[in-house]
CSV table of C-alpha atoms and ligand atoms in Angstrom, one decimal:
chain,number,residue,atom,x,y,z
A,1149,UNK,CA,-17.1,-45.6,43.9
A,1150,UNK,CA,-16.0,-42.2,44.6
A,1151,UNK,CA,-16.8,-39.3,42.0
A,1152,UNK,CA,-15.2,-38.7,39.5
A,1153,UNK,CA,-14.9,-35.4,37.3
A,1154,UNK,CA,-15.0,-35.7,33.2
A,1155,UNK,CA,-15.0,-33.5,30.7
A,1156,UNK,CA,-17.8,-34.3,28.1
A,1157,UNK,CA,-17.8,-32.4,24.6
A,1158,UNK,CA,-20.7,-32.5,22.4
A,1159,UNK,CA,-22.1,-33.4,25.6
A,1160,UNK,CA,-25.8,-31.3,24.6
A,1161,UNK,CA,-26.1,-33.6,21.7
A,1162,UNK,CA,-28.3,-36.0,21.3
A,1163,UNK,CA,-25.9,-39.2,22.6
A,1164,UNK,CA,-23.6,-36.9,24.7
A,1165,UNK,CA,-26.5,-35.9,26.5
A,1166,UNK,CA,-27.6,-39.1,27.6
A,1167,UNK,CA,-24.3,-39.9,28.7
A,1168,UNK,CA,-24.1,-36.8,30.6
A,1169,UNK,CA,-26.9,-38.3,32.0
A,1170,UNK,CA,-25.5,-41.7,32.9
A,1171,UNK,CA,-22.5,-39.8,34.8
A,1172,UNK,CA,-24.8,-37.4,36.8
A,1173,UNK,CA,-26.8,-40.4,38.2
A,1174,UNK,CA,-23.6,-42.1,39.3
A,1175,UNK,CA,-23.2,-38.6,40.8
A,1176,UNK,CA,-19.9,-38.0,38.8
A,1177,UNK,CA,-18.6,-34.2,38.5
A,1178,UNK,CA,-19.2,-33.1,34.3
A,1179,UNK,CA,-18.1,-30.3,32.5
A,1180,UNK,CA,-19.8,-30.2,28.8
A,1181,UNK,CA,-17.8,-28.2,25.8
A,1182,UNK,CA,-20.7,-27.5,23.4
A,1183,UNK,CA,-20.8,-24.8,20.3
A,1184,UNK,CA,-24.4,-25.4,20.5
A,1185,UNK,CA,-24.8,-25.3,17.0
A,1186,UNK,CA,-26.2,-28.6,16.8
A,1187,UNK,CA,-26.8,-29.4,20.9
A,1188,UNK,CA,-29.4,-27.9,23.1
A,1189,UNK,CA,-28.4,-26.1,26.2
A,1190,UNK,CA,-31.9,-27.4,27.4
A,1191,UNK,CA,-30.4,-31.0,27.3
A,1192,UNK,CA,-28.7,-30.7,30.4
A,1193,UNK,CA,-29.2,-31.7,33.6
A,1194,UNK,CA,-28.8,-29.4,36.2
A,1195,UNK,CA,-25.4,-29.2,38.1
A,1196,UNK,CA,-23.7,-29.7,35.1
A,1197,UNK,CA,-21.4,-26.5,33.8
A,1198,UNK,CA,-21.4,-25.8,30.3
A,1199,UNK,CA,-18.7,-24.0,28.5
A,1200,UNK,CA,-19.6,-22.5,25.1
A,1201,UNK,CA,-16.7,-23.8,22.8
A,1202,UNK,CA,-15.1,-25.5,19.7
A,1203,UNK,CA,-12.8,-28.9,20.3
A,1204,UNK,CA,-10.2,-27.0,18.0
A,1205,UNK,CA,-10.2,-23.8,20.3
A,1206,UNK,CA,-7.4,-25.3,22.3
A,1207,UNK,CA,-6.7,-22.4,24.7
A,1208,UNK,CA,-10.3,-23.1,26.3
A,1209,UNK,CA,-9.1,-26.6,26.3
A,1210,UNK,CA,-6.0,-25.7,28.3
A,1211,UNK,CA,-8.3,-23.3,30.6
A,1212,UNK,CA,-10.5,-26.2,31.1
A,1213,UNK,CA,-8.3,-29.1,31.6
A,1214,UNK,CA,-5.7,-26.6,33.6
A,1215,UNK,CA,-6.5,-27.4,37.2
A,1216,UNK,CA,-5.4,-31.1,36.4
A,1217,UNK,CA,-8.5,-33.0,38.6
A,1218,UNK,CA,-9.9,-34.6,35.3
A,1219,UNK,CA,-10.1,-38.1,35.7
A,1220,UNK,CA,-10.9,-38.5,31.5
A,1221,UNK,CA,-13.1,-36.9,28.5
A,1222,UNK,CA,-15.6,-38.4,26.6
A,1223,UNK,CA,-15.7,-37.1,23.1
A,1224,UNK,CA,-19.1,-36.9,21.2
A,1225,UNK,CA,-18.9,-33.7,19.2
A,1226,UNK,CA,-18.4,-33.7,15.5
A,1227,UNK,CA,-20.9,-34.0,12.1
A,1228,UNK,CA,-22.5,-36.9,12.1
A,1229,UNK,CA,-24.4,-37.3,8.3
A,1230,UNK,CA,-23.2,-39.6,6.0
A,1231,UNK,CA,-25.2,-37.7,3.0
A,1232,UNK,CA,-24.2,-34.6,4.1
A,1233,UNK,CA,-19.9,-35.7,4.1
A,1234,UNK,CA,-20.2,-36.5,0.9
A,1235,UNK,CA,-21.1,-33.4,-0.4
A,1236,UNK,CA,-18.6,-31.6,1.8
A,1237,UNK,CA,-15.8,-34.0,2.9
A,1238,UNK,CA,-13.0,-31.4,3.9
A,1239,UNK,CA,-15.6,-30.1,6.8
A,1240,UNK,CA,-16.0,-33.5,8.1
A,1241,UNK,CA,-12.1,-34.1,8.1
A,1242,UNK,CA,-11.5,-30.6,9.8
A,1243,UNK,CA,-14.3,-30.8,12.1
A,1244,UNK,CA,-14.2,-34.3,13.1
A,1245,UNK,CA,-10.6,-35.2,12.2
A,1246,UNK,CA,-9.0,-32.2,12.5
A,1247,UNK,CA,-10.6,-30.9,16.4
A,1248,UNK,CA,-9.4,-34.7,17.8
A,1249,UNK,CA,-5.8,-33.7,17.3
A,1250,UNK,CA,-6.1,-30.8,19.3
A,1251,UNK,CA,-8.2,-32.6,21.9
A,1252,UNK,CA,-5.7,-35.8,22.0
A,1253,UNK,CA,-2.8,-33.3,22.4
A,1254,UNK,CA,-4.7,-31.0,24.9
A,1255,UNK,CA,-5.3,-34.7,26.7
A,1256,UNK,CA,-1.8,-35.4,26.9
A,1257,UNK,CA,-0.4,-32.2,28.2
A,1258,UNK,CA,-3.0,-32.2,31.3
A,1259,UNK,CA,-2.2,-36.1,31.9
A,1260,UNK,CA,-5.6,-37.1,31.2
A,1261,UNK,CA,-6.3,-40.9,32.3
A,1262,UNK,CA,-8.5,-42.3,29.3
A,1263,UNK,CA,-10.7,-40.7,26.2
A,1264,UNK,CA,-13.8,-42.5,25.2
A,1265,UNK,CA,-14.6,-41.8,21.2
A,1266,UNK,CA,-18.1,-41.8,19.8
A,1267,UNK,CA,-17.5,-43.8,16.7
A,1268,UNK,CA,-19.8,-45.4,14.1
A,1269,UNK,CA,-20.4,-48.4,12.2
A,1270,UNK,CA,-19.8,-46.2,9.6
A,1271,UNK,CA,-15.9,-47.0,9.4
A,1272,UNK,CA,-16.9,-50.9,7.8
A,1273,UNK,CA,-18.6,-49.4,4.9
A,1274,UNK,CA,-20.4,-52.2,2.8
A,1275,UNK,CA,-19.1,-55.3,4.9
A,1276,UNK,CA,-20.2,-58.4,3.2
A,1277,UNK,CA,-20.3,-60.8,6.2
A,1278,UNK,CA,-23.3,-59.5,8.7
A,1279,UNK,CA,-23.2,-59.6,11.4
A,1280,UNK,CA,-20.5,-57.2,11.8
A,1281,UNK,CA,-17.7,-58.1,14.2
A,1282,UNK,CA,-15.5,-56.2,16.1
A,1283,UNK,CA,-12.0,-57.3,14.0
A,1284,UNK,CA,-14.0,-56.9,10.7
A,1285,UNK,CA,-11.2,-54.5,8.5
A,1286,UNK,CA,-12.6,-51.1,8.2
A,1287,UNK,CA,-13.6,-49.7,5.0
A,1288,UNK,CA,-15.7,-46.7,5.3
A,1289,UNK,CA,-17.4,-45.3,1.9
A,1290,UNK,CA,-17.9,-42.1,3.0
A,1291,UNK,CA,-15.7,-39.5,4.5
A,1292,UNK,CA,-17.8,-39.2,7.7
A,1293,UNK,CA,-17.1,-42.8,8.2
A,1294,UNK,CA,-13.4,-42.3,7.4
A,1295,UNK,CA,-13.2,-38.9,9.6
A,1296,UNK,CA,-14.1,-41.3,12.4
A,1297,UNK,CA,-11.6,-44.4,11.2
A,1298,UNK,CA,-9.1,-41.4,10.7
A,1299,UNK,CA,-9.2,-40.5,14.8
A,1300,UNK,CA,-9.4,-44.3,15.9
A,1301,UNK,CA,-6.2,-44.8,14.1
A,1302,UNK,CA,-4.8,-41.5,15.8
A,1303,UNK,CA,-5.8,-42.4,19.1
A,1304,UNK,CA,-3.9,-45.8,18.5
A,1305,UNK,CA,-0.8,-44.2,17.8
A,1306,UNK,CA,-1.3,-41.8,20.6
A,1307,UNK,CA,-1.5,-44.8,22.6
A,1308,UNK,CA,1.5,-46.6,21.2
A,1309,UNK,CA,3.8,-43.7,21.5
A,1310,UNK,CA,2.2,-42.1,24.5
A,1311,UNK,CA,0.0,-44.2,26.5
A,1312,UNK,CA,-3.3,-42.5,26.5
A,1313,UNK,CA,-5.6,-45.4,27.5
A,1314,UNK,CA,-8.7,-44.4,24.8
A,1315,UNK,CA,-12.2,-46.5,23.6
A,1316,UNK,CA,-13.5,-46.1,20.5
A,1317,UNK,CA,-17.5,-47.0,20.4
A,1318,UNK,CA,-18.6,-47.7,17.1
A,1319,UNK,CA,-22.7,-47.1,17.5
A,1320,UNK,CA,-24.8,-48.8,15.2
A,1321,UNK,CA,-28.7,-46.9,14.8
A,1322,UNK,CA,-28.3,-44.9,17.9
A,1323,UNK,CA,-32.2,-44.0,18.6
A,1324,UNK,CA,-35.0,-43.9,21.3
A,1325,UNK,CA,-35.0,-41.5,24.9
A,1326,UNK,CA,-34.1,-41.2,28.0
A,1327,UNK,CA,-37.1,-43.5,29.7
A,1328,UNK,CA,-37.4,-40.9,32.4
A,1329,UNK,CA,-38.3,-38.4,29.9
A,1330,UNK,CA,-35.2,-36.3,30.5
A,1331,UNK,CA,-33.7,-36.4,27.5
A,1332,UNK,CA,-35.0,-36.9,23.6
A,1333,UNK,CA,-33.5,-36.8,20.5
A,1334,UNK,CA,-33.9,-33.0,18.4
A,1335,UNK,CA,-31.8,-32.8,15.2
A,1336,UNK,CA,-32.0,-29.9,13.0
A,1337,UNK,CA,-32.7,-30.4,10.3
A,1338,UNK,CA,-33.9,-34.7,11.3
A,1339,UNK,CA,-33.1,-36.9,9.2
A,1340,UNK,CA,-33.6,-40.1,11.4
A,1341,UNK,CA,-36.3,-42.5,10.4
A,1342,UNK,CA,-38.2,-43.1,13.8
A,1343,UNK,CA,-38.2,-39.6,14.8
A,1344,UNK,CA,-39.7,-38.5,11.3
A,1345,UNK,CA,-41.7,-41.8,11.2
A,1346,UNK,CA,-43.4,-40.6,14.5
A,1347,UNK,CA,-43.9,-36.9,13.8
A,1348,UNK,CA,-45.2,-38.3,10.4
A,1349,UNK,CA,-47.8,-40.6,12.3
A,1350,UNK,CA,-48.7,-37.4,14.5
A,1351,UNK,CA,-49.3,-35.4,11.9
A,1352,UNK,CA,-46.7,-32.7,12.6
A,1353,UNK,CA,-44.4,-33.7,9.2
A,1354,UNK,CA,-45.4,-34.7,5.6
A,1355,UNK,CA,-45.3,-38.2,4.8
A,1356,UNK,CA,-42.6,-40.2,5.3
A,1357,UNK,CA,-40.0,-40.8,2.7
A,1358,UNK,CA,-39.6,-44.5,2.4
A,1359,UNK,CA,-35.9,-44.8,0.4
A,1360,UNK,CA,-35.5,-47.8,-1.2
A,1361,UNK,CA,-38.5,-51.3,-1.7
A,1362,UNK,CA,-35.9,-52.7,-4.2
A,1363,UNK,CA,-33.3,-53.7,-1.2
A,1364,UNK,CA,-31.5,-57.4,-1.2
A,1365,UNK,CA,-33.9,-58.2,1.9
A,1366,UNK,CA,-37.0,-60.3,3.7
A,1367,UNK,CA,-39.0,-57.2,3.0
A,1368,UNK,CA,-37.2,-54.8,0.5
A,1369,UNK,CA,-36.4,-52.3,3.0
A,1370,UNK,CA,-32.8,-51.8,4.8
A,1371,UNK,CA,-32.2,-53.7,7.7
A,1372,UNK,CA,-30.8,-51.4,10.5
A,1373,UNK,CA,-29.4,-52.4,14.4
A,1374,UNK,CA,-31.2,-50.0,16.7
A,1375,UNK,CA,-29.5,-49.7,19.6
A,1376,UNK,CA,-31.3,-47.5,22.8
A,1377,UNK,CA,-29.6,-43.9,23.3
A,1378,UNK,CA,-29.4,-45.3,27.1
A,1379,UNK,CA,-27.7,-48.6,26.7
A,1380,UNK,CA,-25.2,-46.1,24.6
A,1381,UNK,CA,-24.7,-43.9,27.8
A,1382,UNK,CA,-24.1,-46.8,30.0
A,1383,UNK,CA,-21.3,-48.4,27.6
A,1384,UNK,CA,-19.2,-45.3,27.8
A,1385,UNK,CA,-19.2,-45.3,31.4
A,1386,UNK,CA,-18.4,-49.3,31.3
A,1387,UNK,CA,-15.2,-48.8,28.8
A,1388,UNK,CA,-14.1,-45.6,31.0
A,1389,UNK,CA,-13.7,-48.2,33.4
A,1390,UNK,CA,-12.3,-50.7,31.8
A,1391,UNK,CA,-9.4,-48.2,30.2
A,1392,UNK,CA,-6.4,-49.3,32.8
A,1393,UNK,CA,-6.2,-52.7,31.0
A,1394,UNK,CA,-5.5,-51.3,27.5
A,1395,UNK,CA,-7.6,-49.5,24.9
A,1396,UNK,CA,-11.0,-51.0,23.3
A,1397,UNK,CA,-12.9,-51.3,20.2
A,1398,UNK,CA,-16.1,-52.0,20.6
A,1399,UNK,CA,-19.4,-52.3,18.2
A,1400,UNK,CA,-22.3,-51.5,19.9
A,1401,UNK,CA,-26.0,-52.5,19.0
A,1402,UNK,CA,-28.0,-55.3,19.7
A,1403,UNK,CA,-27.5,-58.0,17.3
A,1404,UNK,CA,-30.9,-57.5,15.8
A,1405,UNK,CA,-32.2,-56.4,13.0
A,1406,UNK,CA,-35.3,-54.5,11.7
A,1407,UNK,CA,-36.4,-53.6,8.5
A,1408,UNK,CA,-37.6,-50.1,8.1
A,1409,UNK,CA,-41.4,-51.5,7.4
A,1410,UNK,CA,-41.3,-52.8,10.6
A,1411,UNK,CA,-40.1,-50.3,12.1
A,1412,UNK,CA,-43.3,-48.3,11.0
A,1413,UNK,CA,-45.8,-51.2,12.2
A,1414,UNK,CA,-43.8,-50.3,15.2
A,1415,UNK,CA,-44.2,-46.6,15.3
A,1416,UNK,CA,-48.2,-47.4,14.0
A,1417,UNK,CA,-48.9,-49.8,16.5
A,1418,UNK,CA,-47.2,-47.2,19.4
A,1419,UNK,CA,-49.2,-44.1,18.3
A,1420,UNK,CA,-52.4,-45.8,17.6
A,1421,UNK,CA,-51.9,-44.0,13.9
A,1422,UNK,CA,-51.1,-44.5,10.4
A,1423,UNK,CA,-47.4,-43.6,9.4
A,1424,UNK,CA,-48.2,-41.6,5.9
A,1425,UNK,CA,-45.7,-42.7,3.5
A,1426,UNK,CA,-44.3,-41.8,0.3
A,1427,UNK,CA,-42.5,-44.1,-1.9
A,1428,UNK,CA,-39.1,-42.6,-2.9
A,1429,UNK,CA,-35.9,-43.9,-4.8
A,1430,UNK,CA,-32.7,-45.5,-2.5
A,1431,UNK,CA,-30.9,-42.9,-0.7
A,1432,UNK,CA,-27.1,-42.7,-1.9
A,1433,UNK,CA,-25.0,-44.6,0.4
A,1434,UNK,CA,-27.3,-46.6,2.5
A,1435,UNK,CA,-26.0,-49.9,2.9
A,1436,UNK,CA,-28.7,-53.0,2.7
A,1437,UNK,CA,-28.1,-54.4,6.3
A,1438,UNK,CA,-26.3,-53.1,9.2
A,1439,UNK,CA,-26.1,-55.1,12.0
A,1440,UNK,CA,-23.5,-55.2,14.9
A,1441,UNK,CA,-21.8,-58.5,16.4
A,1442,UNK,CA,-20.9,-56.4,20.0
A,1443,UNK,CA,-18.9,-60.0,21.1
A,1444,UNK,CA,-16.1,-57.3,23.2
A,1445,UNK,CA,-18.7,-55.1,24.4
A,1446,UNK,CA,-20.5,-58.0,26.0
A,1447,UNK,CA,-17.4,-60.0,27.8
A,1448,UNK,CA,-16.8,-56.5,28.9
A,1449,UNK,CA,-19.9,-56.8,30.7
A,1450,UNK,CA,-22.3,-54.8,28.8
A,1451,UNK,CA,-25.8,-55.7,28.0
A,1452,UNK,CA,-28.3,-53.8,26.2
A,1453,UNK,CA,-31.8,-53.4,28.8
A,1454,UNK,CA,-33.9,-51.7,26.3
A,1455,UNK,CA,-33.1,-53.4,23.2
A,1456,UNK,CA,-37.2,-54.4,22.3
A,1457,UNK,CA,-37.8,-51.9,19.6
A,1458,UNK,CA,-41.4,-51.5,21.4
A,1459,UNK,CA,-39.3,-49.6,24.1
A,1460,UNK,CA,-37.0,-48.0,21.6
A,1461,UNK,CA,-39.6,-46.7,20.3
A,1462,UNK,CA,-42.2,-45.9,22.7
A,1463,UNK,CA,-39.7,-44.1,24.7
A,1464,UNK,CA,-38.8,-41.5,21.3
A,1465,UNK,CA,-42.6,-41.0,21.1
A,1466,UNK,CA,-43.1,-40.3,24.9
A,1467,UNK,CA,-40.4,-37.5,24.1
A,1468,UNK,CA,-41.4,-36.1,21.1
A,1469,UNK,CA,-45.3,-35.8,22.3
A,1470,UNK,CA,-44.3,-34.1,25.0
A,1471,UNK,CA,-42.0,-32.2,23.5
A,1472,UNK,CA,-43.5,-31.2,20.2
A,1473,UNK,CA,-41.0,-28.5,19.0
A,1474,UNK,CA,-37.9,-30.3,21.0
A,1475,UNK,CA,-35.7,-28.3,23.0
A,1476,UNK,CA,-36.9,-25.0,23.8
A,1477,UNK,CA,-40.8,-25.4,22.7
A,1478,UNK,CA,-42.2,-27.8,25.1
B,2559,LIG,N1,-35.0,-43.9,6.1
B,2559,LIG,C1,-36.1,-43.7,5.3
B,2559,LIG,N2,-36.7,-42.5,5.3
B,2559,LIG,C2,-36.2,-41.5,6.0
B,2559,LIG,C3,-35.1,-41.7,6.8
B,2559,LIG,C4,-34.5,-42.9,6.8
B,2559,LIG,O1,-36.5,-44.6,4.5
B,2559,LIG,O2,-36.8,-40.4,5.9
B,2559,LIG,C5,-34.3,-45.2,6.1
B,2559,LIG,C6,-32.9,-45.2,5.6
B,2559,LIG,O3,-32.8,-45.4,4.2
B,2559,LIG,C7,-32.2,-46.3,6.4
B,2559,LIG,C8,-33.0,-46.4,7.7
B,2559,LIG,O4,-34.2,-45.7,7.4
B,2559,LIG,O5,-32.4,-47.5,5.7
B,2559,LIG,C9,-32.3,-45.7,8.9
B,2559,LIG,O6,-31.9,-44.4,8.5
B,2559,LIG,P1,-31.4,-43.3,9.5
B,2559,LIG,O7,-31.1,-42.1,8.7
B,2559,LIG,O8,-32.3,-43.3,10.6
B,2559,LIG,O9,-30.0,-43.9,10.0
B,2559,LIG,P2,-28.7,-44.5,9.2
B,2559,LIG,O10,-28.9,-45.9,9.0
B,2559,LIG,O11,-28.6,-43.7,7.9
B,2559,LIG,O12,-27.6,-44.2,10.2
């Protein structure tokens, strides 16, 4: 296939990186729109151009978008913490709600062919039949889950009344690194179990705070889908693809679940080291079990290759050891 030229935003995230990734090794053209306030310039491959920039500033958009050779956008940046939307839900709508109205609009007036949406498994809320499956109703319970619900449904009236072919991804427990080492995941402040878990086991955190033994499960911990940041990357290329035959919603994860105690034997067993932990009450919000049913993601052709959690999370350690302060402090 020829290359292609895309415009990423969020793309020096954590997932928009690893797409960026994904398009550079097909040797696609990428422009990433990054504030950096919560991506790394560091993530980014070279050859890739970076402009500095907020979704909602729409007259970079238009300078960006202007000479018309953009074949589609992939759209990654926006808050992403449940916890933290709940304690300040009109950010999340203007930030994550709010920006994708100027993006879909800036989309349409360059003729853009196709948007791909980083969405979550966030929009089902507390969906009583688990596996979740694509057609399950969304109910989101927090307003990061309905920020996201909020752009799916404008993309599918954009659609209706406009035709802007558009795939929203809803990720289940996005986690692991690039297995080339490229590319690792570096939130700040973290608040994602295997990357604490494993700076907890390396001695570089305080113990880890288990939330919740009292949990409906096998174990009495929550049950999470881990899906590999890669396998992420590669479906967003795969629905891009797929656009001219109508929009998609897809879950994406594995179809497995793991508790989080075995995801510290995991983490132990990787390290060769203890995981300290501390006992601590259920965080607010966490579901019991989370696990995707990805039935459209599949007959579209995708498969996730590093779904083991041994490779999840061996490749996240790999990163973080070499990489002991993230981006910028290797
Ligand atoms: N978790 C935990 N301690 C932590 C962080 C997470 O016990 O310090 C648990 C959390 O309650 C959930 C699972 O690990 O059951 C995955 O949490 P994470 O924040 O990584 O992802 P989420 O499921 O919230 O998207």
């Amino acid at each position: 296939m020829t290359a292609r030229r895309f415009l990423v935003t969020g793309g020096a995230g954590y997932v928009g990186s690893h797409c960026v990734l994904a398009l550079r090794d097909r040797g696609d053209e990428v422009t990433v729109l990054d504030d950096l306030t919560s991506g790394h310039a560091a993530a980014l491959p070279p050859g890739v151009r970076l402009v500095e920039a907020q979704v909602e500033d729409a007259a970079t958009l238009d300078a960006v978008l202007a000479d018309g050779s953009f074949h589609g956008v992939f759209h990654f940046a926006a808050l992403s913490q449940v916890g933290e939307s709940m304690a300040e839900p009109l950010r999340y709508f203007a930030r994550n709600t709010g920006a994708a109205i100027t993006l879909i609009e800036a989309c349409r007036r360059h003729g853009i062919g196709g948007l791909v949406l980083s969405s979550t498994a966030a929009v089902y809320g507390e969906a009583a039949a688990q596996p979740i499956a694509e057609d399950t109703r969304p109910n989101p319970s927090s307003p990061y889950g309905e920020s996201k619900r909020a752009v799916e449904a404008m993309l599918h009236w954009a659609w209706t009344a406009h035709r802007l072919p558009y795939a929203a991804l809803r990720y289940f427990n996005a986690a692991g690194a690039d297995p080339g080492g490229r590319a690792g995941e570096d939130h700040r402040p973290e608040t994602h179990l295997i990357p604490l878990a494993i700076d907890a086991a390396l001695g570089r955190r305080p113990p880890l705070r288990l939330f919740g033994t009292d949990w409906p499960t096998e174990d009495g911990t929550c049950i999470r889908d881990y899906v590999h940041v890669t396998d992420l990357a590669a479906a967003h290329l795969i629905a891009f693809d797929r656009l001219a035959g109508g929009p998609v919603t897809w879950n994406l994860g594995t179809g497995h679940g793991h508790s989080v105690r075995s995801v510290l034997a995991e983490v132990e067993r990787a390290a060769g080291r203890p995981v300290p932990v501390e006992l601590a009450p259920r965080r607010p919000g966490d579901p019991a079990r989370l696990v995707a049913a990805s039935a459209r993601a599949q007959a579209a052709g995708w498969r996730p290759r590093h779904a083991a959690l041994a490779e999840i999370v061996s490749t996240a350690l790999d990163w973080r050891r070499s990489h002991p302060g993230g981006y910028g402090q290797c």
